Tab-separated table of C-alpha atoms in Angstrom:
chain	number	residue	atom	x	y	z
A	9	MET	CA	88.029	101.512	123.720
A	10	ILE	CA	87.135	102.507	120.549
A	11	ILE	CA	89.384	101.437	117.291
A	12	HIS	CA	90.091	103.805	114.516
A	13	LEU	CA	91.463	102.583	110.922
A	14	VAL	CA	92.339	105.069	108.708
A	15	ASP	CA	92.807	104.249	104.811
A	16	GLY	CA	96.088	106.417	104.114
A	17	THR	CA	95.904	105.818	100.387
A	18	TYR	CA	92.327	107.579	100.016
A	19	GLU	CA	93.653	110.062	102.272
A	20	LEU	CA	96.615	111.083	100.806
A	21	PHE	CA	94.879	111.490	97.325
A	22	ARG	CA	91.603	113.193	98.801
A	23	HIS	CA	93.595	115.925	100.509
A	24	PHE	CA	96.213	116.032	96.895
A	25	TYR	CA	93.272	116.699	94.934
A	26	GLY	CA	91.750	118.985	97.235
A	27	LEU	CA	94.455	121.024	97.386
A	28	ARG	CA	94.547	121.156	93.536
A	29	ARG	CA	91.529	123.104	93.836
A	30	PHE	CA	94.015	126.388	95.468
A	31	ASN	CA	97.313	125.791	94.506
A	32	LYS	CA	96.845	126.454	90.611
A	33	GLY	CA	98.918	123.276	90.164
A	34	GLN	CA	101.858	124.418	92.229
A	35	ASP	CA	101.894	121.137	94.867
A	36	LYS	CA	103.759	121.228	98.104
A	37	PRO	CA	106.017	118.542	98.249
A	38	LEU	CA	104.736	117.269	101.277
A	39	GLY	CA	101.487	118.991	101.070
A	40	ALA	CA	99.126	116.284	100.972
A	41	ALA	CA	100.829	113.988	103.541
A	42	ASN	CA	100.801	117.126	105.827
A	43	GLY	CA	97.047	117.260	105.284
A	44	VAL	CA	96.894	113.412	106.110
A	45	LEU	CA	99.042	113.825	109.634
A	46	HIS	CA	96.413	116.501	110.211
A	47	THR	CA	93.268	114.684	109.839
A	48	VAL	CA	94.889	112.066	112.010
A	49	LEU	CA	95.818	114.255	114.432
A	50	GLU	CA	92.106	115.498	114.511
A	51	LEU	CA	91.100	111.925	115.539
A	52	ILE	CA	93.351	111.858	118.881
A	53	GLU	CA	92.401	115.294	119.187
A	54	GLN	CA	88.793	114.306	119.421
A	55	GLY	CA	89.169	111.447	122.167
A	56	ALA	CA	90.685	108.615	119.702
A	57	THR	CA	93.290	106.339	121.628
A	58	HIS	CA	93.677	103.616	119.399
A	59	VAL	CA	94.558	104.277	116.012
A	60	GLY	CA	96.115	102.380	112.680
A	61	VAL	CA	96.728	103.922	109.122
A	62	ALA	CA	97.030	101.108	106.269
A	63	THR	CA	98.728	101.956	103.180
A	64	ASP	CA	99.783	101.066	99.957
A	65	HIS	CA	103.693	100.811	99.687
A	66	VAL	CA	103.150	100.009	96.259
A	67	ILE	CA	99.493	100.203	94.216
A	68	GLU	CA	100.157	96.249	92.475
A	69	SER	CA	99.362	93.374	94.665
A	70	PHE	CA	98.577	89.793	94.439
A	71	ARG	CA	95.339	90.291	92.689
A	72	ASN	CA	97.198	91.755	89.663
A	73	GLN	CA	98.308	88.155	88.948
A	74	LEU	CA	94.644	87.390	88.582
A	75	TRP	CA	93.288	89.819	86.562
A	76	ALA	CA	95.504	91.658	83.974
A	77	GLY	CA	93.147	94.506	84.282
A	78	TYR	CA	93.192	95.305	88.062
A	79	LYS	CA	93.890	98.287	89.127
A	80	THR	CA	97.828	99.495	88.791
A	81	GLY	CA	99.818	102.859	89.698
A	82	GLU	CA	99.622	103.756	86.065
A	83	GLY	CA	98.694	107.249	85.907
A	84	ILE	CA	99.836	108.062	89.661
A	85	GLU	CA	101.069	112.108	89.073
A	86	PRO	CA	104.615	112.520	90.112
A	87	ALA	CA	103.921	114.980	92.417
A	88	LEU	CA	101.358	112.325	94.740
A	89	TRP	CA	103.417	109.761	93.706
A	90	SER	CA	106.400	111.041	95.451
A	91	GLN	CA	104.078	111.438	99.062
A	92	PHE	CA	103.204	108.168	99.256
A	93	HIS	CA	106.647	106.611	101.356
A	94	PRO	CA	107.760	110.213	102.706
A	95	LEU	CA	103.517	109.811	104.341
A	96	GLU	CA	104.452	106.095	105.616
A	97	ARG	CA	107.700	107.843	107.454
A	98	ALA	CA	106.092	110.793	108.697
A	99	LEU	CA	102.967	108.418	110.602
A	100	LEU	CA	105.413	106.347	111.748
A	101	ALA	CA	107.412	109.195	113.481
A	102	MET	CA	104.107	110.541	114.619
A	103	GLY	CA	104.327	107.472	116.712
A	104	VAL	CA	100.886	106.343	114.916
A	105	ALA	CA	100.545	102.174	113.825
A	106	THR	CA	101.445	102.076	109.974
A	107	TRP	CA	101.038	99.425	107.908
A	108	PRO	CA	102.366	99.892	104.018
A	109	MET	CA	101.116	96.850	101.945
A	110	VAL	CA	102.989	95.738	99.487
A	111	GLU	CA	101.699	91.989	98.239
A	112	LEU	CA	98.176	92.893	99.886
A	113	GLU	CA	96.126	96.018	99.568
A	114	ALA	CA	95.559	99.130	102.330
A	115	ASP	CA	91.933	97.712	102.184
A	116	ASP	CA	93.177	93.917	103.127
A	117	ALA	CA	95.226	95.767	106.193
A	118	LEU	CA	92.112	97.600	107.127
A	119	ALA	CA	89.873	94.302	106.997
A	120	SER	CA	92.695	92.294	108.885
A	121	ALA	CA	92.869	94.612	111.973
A	122	ALA	CA	88.627	95.132	111.824
A	123	HIS	CA	89.283	91.158	112.301
A	124	LEU	CA	91.970	91.430	114.836
A	125	ALA	CA	90.551	94.473	117.153
A	126	ALA	CA	86.748	92.487	117.199
A	127	LEU	CA	88.515	89.498	118.915
A	128	ASP	CA	89.165	91.722	122.008
A	129	PRO	CA	85.947	92.110	124.325
A	130	ARG	CA	88.278	95.409	125.554
A	131	VAL	CA	86.792	97.145	122.153
A	132	GLU	CA	83.798	98.312	121.634
A	133	LYS	CA	83.651	99.744	118.118
A	134	ILE	CA	85.555	99.619	115.463
A	135	CYS	CA	85.840	102.911	113.078
A	136	ILE	CA	86.727	102.088	109.378
A	137	TRP	CA	87.609	105.463	107.587
A	138	THR	CA	87.191	104.970	104.098
A	139	PRO	CA	84.262	105.220	101.770
A	140	ASP	CA	85.842	102.126	99.351
A	141	LYS	CA	82.334	99.994	98.952
A	142	ASP	CA	84.338	96.627	99.313
A	143	LEU	CA	85.275	97.813	103.074
A	144	ALA	CA	81.236	97.457	103.370
A	145	GLN	CA	81.959	93.892	103.531
A	146	CYS	CA	84.003	93.721	107.433
A	147	VAL	CA	80.753	96.045	108.773
A	148	GLN	CA	79.524	94.046	111.893
A	149	GLU	CA	76.073	95.315	113.244
A	150	ASP	CA	77.018	98.607	115.267
A	151	ARG	CA	80.202	97.474	116.311
A	152	ILE	CA	82.034	97.286	112.755
A	153	VAL	CA	81.229	100.498	111.156
A	154	GLN	CA	82.420	102.209	108.215
A	155	MET	CA	82.865	105.884	108.524
A	156	ASP	CA	82.556	108.071	105.048
A	157	ARG	CA	83.791	111.411	105.382
A	158	LYS	CA	83.129	112.080	101.891
A	159	GLY	CA	79.076	111.191	101.760
A	160	LYS	CA	78.971	112.263	105.870
A	161	ALA	CA	77.883	109.187	106.785
A	162	ILE	CA	78.358	106.407	109.279
A	163	ARG	CA	77.249	103.044	107.924
A	164	ASN	CA	76.223	99.844	110.417
A	165	ALA	CA	75.024	97.131	108.975
A	166	LYS	CA	71.770	98.047	108.598
A	167	ASP	CA	72.764	101.348	106.185
A	168	VAL	CA	74.836	98.654	104.163
A	169	GLN	CA	71.652	97.206	103.473
A	170	GLU	CA	69.835	99.945	102.477
A	171	LYS	CA	72.815	101.246	100.689
A	172	PHE	CA	73.643	98.186	98.609
A	173	GLY	CA	70.462	95.658	98.904
A	174	VAL	CA	72.441	93.239	100.325
A	175	PRO	CA	73.850	92.215	104.168
A	176	PRO	CA	78.215	93.257	104.434
A	177	ALA	CA	79.124	89.555	104.636
A	178	LEU	CA	77.827	89.575	100.786
A	179	ILE	CA	79.005	92.523	99.614
A	180	PRO	CA	81.933	90.598	97.822
A	181	ASP	CA	79.061	88.542	95.731
A	182	PHE	CA	77.202	91.863	94.755
A	183	LEU	CA	80.633	93.602	93.481
A	184	ALA	CA	81.199	90.323	91.360
A	185	LEU	CA	78.396	90.870	89.657
A	186	VAL	CA	77.916	94.248	88.904
A	187	GLY	CA	82.323	95.373	88.910
A	188	ASP	CA	84.273	97.846	90.659
A	189	THR	CA	85.733	100.233	88.168
A	190	ALA	CA	87.575	101.885	90.679
A	191	ASP	CA	89.284	98.306	91.301
A	192	GLY	CA	89.295	97.361	87.622
A	193	TYR	CA	87.216	94.860	87.540
A	194	PRO	CA	83.880	94.367	85.025
A	195	GLY	CA	81.817	92.472	86.399
A	196	LEU	CA	79.099	90.509	84.404
A	197	GLU	CA	77.507	92.668	81.536
A	198	GLY	CA	73.734	92.782	82.027
A	199	ILE	CA	73.820	92.791	85.080
A	200	GLY	CA	73.020	95.645	87.113
A	201	LYS	CA	72.623	97.156	90.838
A	202	VAL	CA	69.526	95.889	91.168
A	203	GLY	CA	69.601	92.438	89.110
A	204	ALA	CA	73.024	91.664	91.463
A	205	ALA	CA	71.189	92.322	94.421
A	206	ARG	CA	68.296	90.323	93.424
A	207	LEU	CA	70.345	87.229	92.436
A	208	VAL	CA	72.701	87.655	95.490
A	209	ASN	CA	69.385	87.827	98.082
A	210	LYS	CA	67.348	84.901	96.611
A	211	TYR	CA	70.182	82.435	96.375
A	212	GLY	CA	73.089	83.833	98.465
A	213	ALA	CA	76.864	83.483	97.818
A	214	ILE	CA	77.946	82.554	93.827
A	215	GLU	CA	78.911	79.075	94.720
A	216	LYS	CA	75.321	78.093	95.842
A	217	PHE	CA	73.807	79.758	92.346
A	218	PRO	CA	72.336	77.272	90.533
A	219	ALA	CA	74.072	75.980	87.329
A	220	ASP	CA	71.284	77.376	85.024
A	221	VAL	CA	71.687	81.155	86.617
A	222	LEU	CA	74.737	82.624	85.258
A	223	GLY	CA	75.673	79.252	83.227
A	224	ALA	CA	79.324	77.504	83.587
A	225	GLU	CA	81.266	80.027	81.907
A	226	ARG	CA	79.713	83.366	83.593
A	227	TRP	CA	79.955	81.275	87.128
A	228	GLU	CA	83.497	81.157	86.972
A	229	GLU	CA	84.465	84.120	85.658
A	230	ALA	CA	81.806	85.870	88.739
A	231	LEU	CA	84.002	83.609	91.001
A	232	LEU	CA	87.288	85.322	89.820
A	233	PHE	CA	85.464	88.298	90.537
A	234	LYS	CA	84.244	87.789	93.735
A	235	ARG	CA	88.423	86.755	94.748
A	236	LEU	CA	89.247	90.255	93.331
A	237	ALA	CA	86.688	91.576	95.585
A	238	THR	CA	87.158	89.506	98.840
A	239	LEU	CA	89.609	91.305	101.741
A	240	ARG	CA	91.801	89.542	103.080
A	241	THR	CA	91.739	89.266	107.002
A	242	ASP	CA	95.143	87.347	107.347
A	243	ALA	CA	97.527	90.191	107.817
A	244	PRO	CA	99.454	89.801	110.970
A	245	LEU	CA	99.739	92.904	111.962
A	246	PHE	CA	99.491	93.144	115.614
A	247	ASP	CA	99.197	90.883	118.497
A	248	ASN	CA	97.211	93.346	120.473
A	249	VAL	CA	95.321	95.894	120.232
A	250	ASP	CA	97.367	97.975	122.785
A	251	ALA	CA	100.056	98.051	120.247
A	252	ILE	CA	97.995	100.747	118.493
A	253	GLU	CA	97.641	103.149	121.318
A	254	TRP	CA	98.846	106.431	120.539
A	255	ARG	CA	101.485	107.100	122.848
A	256	GLY	CA	102.818	110.746	121.363
A	257	PRO	CA	105.740	111.104	118.313
A	258	LYS	CA	108.772	110.368	118.327
A	259	GLU	CA	112.088	112.072	118.483
A	260	GLU	CA	112.271	112.137	114.695
A	261	PHE	CA	109.284	113.697	114.478
A	262	VAL	CA	111.063	117.359	115.337
A	263	ALA	CA	113.214	117.022	112.102
A	264	TYR	CA	110.351	115.947	109.473
A	265	ALA	CA	108.548	118.625	110.833
A	266	GLU	CA	110.948	121.233	110.066
A	267	GLN	CA	111.635	120.113	106.549
A	268	SER	CA	107.980	119.842	105.984
A	269	GLY	CA	107.413	123.499	106.157
A	270	ASP	CA	104.729	122.601	108.619
A	271	ALA	CA	104.837	124.436	112.561
A	272	ARG	CA	101.319	123.493	113.566
A	273	LEU	CA	102.237	119.794	113.206
A	274	LEU	CA	104.686	119.433	115.561
A	275	GLU	CA	102.970	121.772	118.110
A	276	ARG	CA	99.227	119.889	117.570
A	277	CYS	CA	100.923	116.511	117.984
A	278	ARG	CA	102.942	117.745	121.191
A	279	ASN	CA	99.452	119.358	122.597
A	280	ALA	CA	97.926	116.269	122.054
A	281	ALA	CA	100.197	114.518	123.586
A	282	ALA	CA	100.563	116.721	126.477
A	283	LYS	CA	97.022	116.043	126.770
A	284	ILE	CA	96.843	112.375	127.395
A	285	ALA	CA	99.654	112.459	129.930
A	286	ALA	CA	98.118	115.179	131.686
């Protein structure tokens, strides 16, 4: 059994701005959402049986209470933002396990789903489809891997070590020191990627750093950033991986496909379901 976990928010952004290269700003109301659905269907057509998609139902999370500069929904184009919730409804209608996150983020859902799936001995591999570097902390040897569609890479634990200079378990410590501009926290001034990797490999987790390495104030700041970088794995998304097995679309998907103006969606979905039933 192979579990596929998809970062729906990343995919929505990817498709929206990918279409922008061709549509000259004439955005179709559901163009990017449909692109995500086609991406998920491609996974199913290629043999994926267990699929879950995590989305940011709202952009803000508990992390915004910890750091004022943490990412928000400010600046998201209305044409993109208007497709967030329709995408969630469409995924559910297509029969795909979907986790719209409010207090937590989509990345927390992916981490939680990977954690829950890994508890099942039937699960051979878990593929997390996102290039976000914070998800590298979830990688475990060859069993939980990160699928970077953008970089055309599959990263196991060895690959994470080679890319970042630290093992997956210490990615939150690494990010706490170097920062993450995408998420809106700066890291510690004067510490770059090489220096951060050297410190983390020498001392381990930031909590174990000797007092004179960072100084009390910077150490406290690093601990805060580590809390921002550490993904939650306790979201109660499902009780059993059987809950995320794709069994075909629901009746309401017909209405969505017709509304979206994409006839291929329904055709591909029905063909994939017929293949499973055969």
